[in-house]
Amino acid sequence: MKTAPALDVDGLLGDPRMRIIVCCGSGGVGKTTTAAALGLRAAELGRNVVVLTVDPARRLAQSMGLSELDNTPRPVVEYDNGGSLHAMMLDMKRTFDEIIEAHADPDRARQILTNPFYQSLSSSFAGTQEYMAMEKLGQLGRSDEWDLIVVDTPPSRSALDFLDAPERLGRFLDGRVLRLLVAPAKAGGRGAFKLLNVGIGMVTNIANKVIGAQVLKDIQTFVSAFDAMFGGFRERAEQTYKLLQAPGTAFLVVAAPEKDALREASYFVERLAEERMPLAGLVVNRVHRSPAADLSGARSTAAAEDLDRRGGHEVAAAVLRLHADRMRVATRERREQESFMSAHPTVPVAEVPAMPGDVHDLDGLREIGERLAS
Amino acid sequence: MSARDTDWDGVRLHVVTGKGGTGKTTVAAALALALASGGKKVLLVEVEGRQGIAQLFDRPPLPYEEKKIAVAPGGGDVHALAIDPEEAMLEYLEMFYGLRRAGKALTKMGVIDFITTIAPGLRDVLLTGKTTESVRRKDPSGRRVYDAVVLDAPPTGRVVRFLNVTTEVADLARVGPIRTHADMVRGVVASPETAVHFVTLLEEMPVQETLDGIADLRAEGLPPGGVFINMVRPEILPEETLEAAGEDRLDLDELIVGLKAAGLTDDAEETARALAAEVAEHAHRTRLERRERQTLAKADRPRYELPLLADGVDLAGLYELADTIKAQGAA
């Protein structure tokens, strides 16, 4: 049986040089819970921690004392050793608004904030959430108030959106295409269009037909008001990107022991390597283990069949069958993990055994933290 | 109309949603197989660019093209389509403006990607538009090309907005082809021809999301369908044993005797204790699952239970799930 190097969770959380931990992975694998449990454990180790989460389940949020989206770190717990945990939920629209307010003069800010195109961009553009999570991370990082920031990445269509979206929004906001649509003559893109035998008129014409003249006009107003801020967006996105590559950052890929989740985890590990982002390891949540793992599934099934033949011992037979079932699940999970390990033999792994119920208080989070670290 | 009496006779568009990790794509595929069985033609659609269908059926990535991917029990075909918003945009430009070649040139420049990304809601209209087009499509003799279309939709948190195209594009287009397109989508999605099914596990968070999702759909005048409870573990233990284990009074001696009778004589006592711990945990979990089942009953929607496939989901497993779906009257 292959074994992966063990992930030293306490070593990671307790290392004073470690400033940012990013939890990523596909939806439904327990990312938010993992981020919260890590934050709590780091606080127990004496660090000042803030957990930045995006859209947590209601009860988990309540367990940390978060009842509303207010974009401000709220105290969750404080320890005698000086450690503390704060948590906040990202409000992407408010974060966007605040950036506008901070970087534009009041008149201009008002113009932008009331623009219908800006309003839909800031509340529903695919990628805004990811971008704003990065902005918030950058802000928290620059504030120097925290020893450690634990980030839970937004639930994306695919795990990779999280890395791509900020770049995409950045490219879009200061993009040539946008200017081209709005003011074709100024953009100097005539040559490119000529090469493709497409007239600029055609571009605006299509845009006009598809998205409508009003929207186009809103975009135009938005762009001219926003013009001075484009560069700043790009710059901050680049800064945050560099922050993610810096030595004080660690990525944890979170997965469940299922084929799909581990496949996503694999993509993510490869992608992080490509982007030269520091990967600390893989967390596999909800792993099914058996306290009676020495008794194999096959032997257990055979024993149950034997008892059936003899008659009597119904309870023992049922218990053996239940055990065999559990072992089958455990074996399959093991197999899925092994194929991940074969492809990524050096990635340290921490397994978190499945808990019988959902986690909705600090005790539950503490228990997950213990399981993570053991 | 089919002679069979199923819970969803008359429904042609089955939208399948669920929280991440609940097995949404698996259930959508199994439902498509079940609907196709007995000689029907069903289209299985995915819209999130994840190629989940291809992986499930062990095929290379699907192109933007309807391709047959499976044969259903008793005859019948399942076709699959992975809708790509850019391709859908090109198709749209061609259909309404005859702009195929120009569209292609614009794709190269990133203009199409740009337009489908900037205009909020446009992307969703293109995806749902293509889906509803396949629902309405007729052959020359006037018969619908597909008996049913199954849409592997975005997760519960996003599905209402995804389907609610008219409101989404309201700011975008008050008149014109996009508006007409959106209205056509709405006409199908909000009609009795559509049912939005939820996939859940017997766990607190997915159950809560299911109930919230059903309430949200109702509030928007969209038709909630059934609830598919996925990965249900078989009830192996007799009720008294479960109860005893739950109260920590499982008869250890009886278990030891049983183990020894079955020839597991080495460390029988230790094994029995370990097994008892396992059973106690199982009993605890079963109690929680029963509570979640009761909570789901509040939604007052038809419920179907699909077994956990201990060896994972493979093709054989998909057919097994399809049988279960049929046997419970969902198809």
PDB file of C-alpha atoms in Angstrom, chain A residues 3-110:
ATOM      1  CA  THR A   3       1.592   6.002   1.789  1.00  0.00           C
ATOM      2  CA  ALA A   4       1.842   9.719   1.305  1.00  0.00           C
ATOM      3  CA  PRO A   5       4.039  11.906   3.497  1.00  0.00           C
ATOM      4  CA  ALA A   6       2.003  13.180   6.443  1.00  0.00           C
ATOM      5  CA  LEU A   7       0.975  16.813   6.440  1.00  0.00           C
ATOM      6  CA  ASP A   8       2.218  18.515   9.606  1.00  0.00           C
ATOM      7  CA  VAL A   9      -0.791  20.711  10.287  1.00  0.00           C
ATOM      8  CA  ASP A  10       0.364  22.100  13.637  1.00  0.00           C
ATOM      9  CA  GLY A  11       3.800  22.806  12.214  1.00  0.00           C
ATOM     10  CA  LEU A  12       2.174  24.790   9.417  1.00  0.00           C
ATOM     11  CA  LEU A  13      -0.276  26.678  11.637  1.00  0.00           C
ATOM     12  CA  GLY A  14       2.275  27.403  14.352  1.00  0.00           C
ATOM     13  CA  ASP A  15       5.018  28.651  12.043  1.00  0.00           C
ATOM     14  CA  PRO A  16       5.240  32.422  12.659  1.00  0.00           C
ATOM     15  CA  ARG A  17       6.455  32.956   9.095  1.00  0.00           C
ATOM     16  CA  MET A  18       3.239  31.531   7.762  1.00  0.00           C
ATOM     17  CA  ARG A  19       0.877  34.443   7.045  1.00  0.00           C
ATOM     18  CA  ILE A  20      -1.714  33.186   4.559  1.00  0.00           C
ATOM     19  CA  ILE A  21      -3.341  29.803   4.113  1.00  0.00           C
ATOM     20  CA  VAL A  22      -5.649  29.345   1.140  1.00  0.00           C
ATOM     21  CA  CYS A  23      -8.088  26.428   1.131  1.00  0.00           C
ATOM     22  CA  CYS A  24      -9.207  25.411  -2.316  1.00  0.00           C
ATOM     23  CA  GLY A  25     -11.037  22.484  -3.872  1.00  0.00           C
ATOM     24  CA  SER A  26     -14.300  21.605  -5.594  1.00  0.00           C
ATOM     25  CA  GLY A  27     -17.744  22.274  -4.113  1.00  0.00           C
ATOM     26  CA  GLY A  28     -19.167  20.164  -1.309  1.00  0.00           C
ATOM     27  CA  VAL A  29     -15.884  18.831   0.065  1.00  0.00           C
ATOM     28  CA  GLY A  30     -15.986  20.778   3.315  1.00  0.00           C
ATOM     29  CA  LYS A  31     -13.671  23.658   2.402  1.00  0.00           C
ATOM     30  CA  THR A  32     -15.337  26.211   4.643  1.00  0.00           C
ATOM     31  CA  THR A  33     -15.394  23.846   7.602  1.00  0.00           C
ATOM     32  CA  THR A  34     -11.726  23.026   7.054  1.00  0.00           C
ATOM     33  CA  ALA A  35     -10.807  26.721   6.884  1.00  0.00           C
ATOM     34  CA  ALA A  36     -12.727  27.444  10.077  1.00  0.00           C
ATOM     35  CA  ALA A  37     -11.218  24.443  11.899  1.00  0.00           C
ATOM     36  CA  LEU A  38      -7.707  25.457  10.841  1.00  0.00           C
ATOM     37  CA  GLY A  39      -8.304  29.015  12.004  1.00  0.00           C
ATOM     38  CA  LEU A  40      -9.532  27.853  15.384  1.00  0.00           C
ATOM     39  CA  ARG A  41      -6.589  25.507  15.845  1.00  0.00           C
ATOM     40  CA  ALA A  42      -4.087  28.226  14.908  1.00  0.00           C
ATOM     41  CA  ALA A  43      -5.731  30.523  17.461  1.00  0.00           C
ATOM     42  CA  GLU A  44      -5.340  27.811  20.089  1.00  0.00           C
ATOM     43  CA  LEU A  45      -1.657  27.778  19.203  1.00  0.00           C
ATOM     44  CA  GLY A  46      -1.502  31.425  20.128  1.00  0.00           C
ATOM     45  CA  ARG A  47      -1.865  33.189  16.806  1.00  0.00           C
ATOM     46  CA  ASN A  48      -4.101  36.097  15.847  1.00  0.00           C
ATOM     47  CA  VAL A  49      -6.146  34.616  13.065  1.00  0.00           C
ATOM     48  CA  VAL A  50      -8.826  35.848  10.728  1.00  0.00           C
ATOM     49  CA  VAL A  51     -10.841  33.441   8.613  1.00  0.00           C
ATOM     50  CA  LEU A  52     -12.180  34.963   5.399  1.00  0.00           C
ATOM     51  CA  THR A  53     -15.069  32.923   4.150  1.00  0.00           C
ATOM     52  CA  VAL A  54     -17.399  33.163   1.212  1.00  0.00           C
ATOM     53  CA  ASP A  55     -20.975  32.036   1.606  1.00  0.00           C
ATOM     54  CA  PRO A  56     -20.737  29.562   4.495  1.00  0.00           C
ATOM     55  CA  ALA A  57     -23.644  27.335   5.429  1.00  0.00           C
ATOM     56  CA  ARG A  58     -25.936  29.127   7.794  1.00  0.00           C
ATOM     57  CA  ARG A  59     -25.310  26.964  10.836  1.00  0.00           C
ATOM     58  CA  LEU A  60     -21.577  26.943  10.441  1.00  0.00           C
ATOM     59  CA  ALA A  61     -21.674  30.726  10.241  1.00  0.00           C
ATOM     60  CA  GLN A  62     -23.773  30.850  13.391  1.00  0.00           C
ATOM     61  CA  SER A  63     -21.324  28.555  15.143  1.00  0.00           C
ATOM     62  CA  MET A  64     -18.688  31.198  14.610  1.00  0.00           C
ATOM     63  CA  GLY A  65     -21.033  33.980  15.608  1.00  0.00           C
ATOM     64  CA  LEU A  66     -21.563  35.326  12.098  1.00  0.00           C
ATOM     65  CA  SER A  67     -25.169  36.116  11.428  1.00  0.00           C
ATOM     66  CA  GLU A  68     -24.913  38.585   8.603  1.00  0.00           C
ATOM     67  CA  LEU A  69     -22.869  39.615   5.631  1.00  0.00           C
ATOM     68  CA  ASP A  70     -21.119  42.635   6.975  1.00  0.00           C
ATOM     69  CA  ASN A  71     -17.657  42.451   5.524  1.00  0.00           C
ATOM     70  CA  THR A  72     -15.996  43.115   8.880  1.00  0.00           C
ATOM     71  CA  PRO A  73     -13.910  40.660  10.898  1.00  0.00           C
ATOM     72  CA  ARG A  74     -15.937  39.641  13.961  1.00  0.00           C
ATOM     73  CA  PRO A  75     -14.330  38.207  17.112  1.00  0.00           C
ATOM     74  CA  VAL A  76     -15.145  34.527  17.611  1.00  0.00           C
ATOM     75  CA  VAL A  77     -12.943  33.428  20.476  1.00  0.00           C
ATOM     76  CA  GLU A  78      -9.907  34.599  22.443  1.00  0.00           C
ATOM     77  CA  TYR A  79      -7.398  32.535  24.400  1.00  0.00           C
ATOM     78  CA  ASP A  80      -5.193  33.250  27.424  1.00  0.00           C
ATOM     79  CA  ASN A  81      -2.061  32.549  25.402  1.00  0.00           C
ATOM     80  CA  GLY A  82      -2.807  35.600  23.287  1.00  0.00           C
ATOM     81  CA  GLY A  83      -4.315  33.673  20.409  1.00  0.00           C
ATOM     82  CA  SER A  84      -7.605  34.815  18.907  1.00  0.00           C
ATOM     83  CA  LEU A  85      -9.935  33.953  16.086  1.00  0.00           C
ATOM     84  CA  HIS A  86     -11.898  36.439  14.009  1.00  0.00           C
ATOM     85  CA  ALA A  87     -14.107  35.526  11.110  1.00  0.00           C
ATOM     86  CA  MET A  88     -15.691  37.463   8.309  1.00  0.00           C
ATOM     87  CA  MET A  89     -17.926  36.800   5.365  1.00  0.00           C
ATOM     88  CA  LEU A  90     -17.110  38.439   2.081  1.00  0.00           C
ATOM     89  CA  ASP A  91     -19.673  40.863   0.720  1.00  0.00           C
ATOM     90  CA  MET A  92     -18.428  41.242  -2.827  1.00  0.00           C
ATOM     91  CA  LYS A  93     -20.566  44.210  -3.778  1.00  0.00           C
ATOM     92  CA  ARG A  94     -19.588  46.156  -0.704  1.00  0.00           C
ATOM     93  CA  THR A  95     -15.929  45.349  -1.214  1.00  0.00           C
ATOM     94  CA  PHE A  96     -16.161  46.612  -4.787  1.00  0.00           C
ATOM     95  CA  ASP A  97     -18.021  49.759  -3.668  1.00  0.00           C
ATOM     96  CA  GLU A  98     -15.391  50.453  -1.030  1.00  0.00           C
ATOM     97  CA  ILE A  99     -12.608  50.215  -3.567  1.00  0.00           C
ATOM     98  CA  ILE A 100     -14.410  52.703  -5.786  1.00  0.00           C
ATOM     99  CA  GLU A 101     -14.994  55.034  -2.845  1.00  0.00           C
ATOM    100  CA  ALA A 102     -11.378  54.799  -1.772  1.00  0.00           C
ATOM    101  CA  HIS A 103      -9.881  55.444  -5.171  1.00  0.00           C
ATOM    102  CA  ALA A 104     -12.149  57.918  -6.914  1.00  0.00           C
ATOM    103  CA  ASP A 105     -13.167  61.454  -5.957  1.00  0.00           C
ATOM    104  CA  PRO A 106     -16.688  61.647  -4.482  1.00  0.00           C
ATOM    105  CA  ASP A 107     -18.332  62.904  -7.687  1.00  0.00           C
ATOM    106  CA  ARG A 108     -16.827  60.255  -9.834  1.00  0.00           C
ATOM    107  CA  ALA A 109     -17.515  57.567  -7.240  1.00  0.00           C
ATOM    108  CA  ARG A 110     -21.183  58.500  -7.206  1.00  0.00           C
TER     109      ARG A 110
END
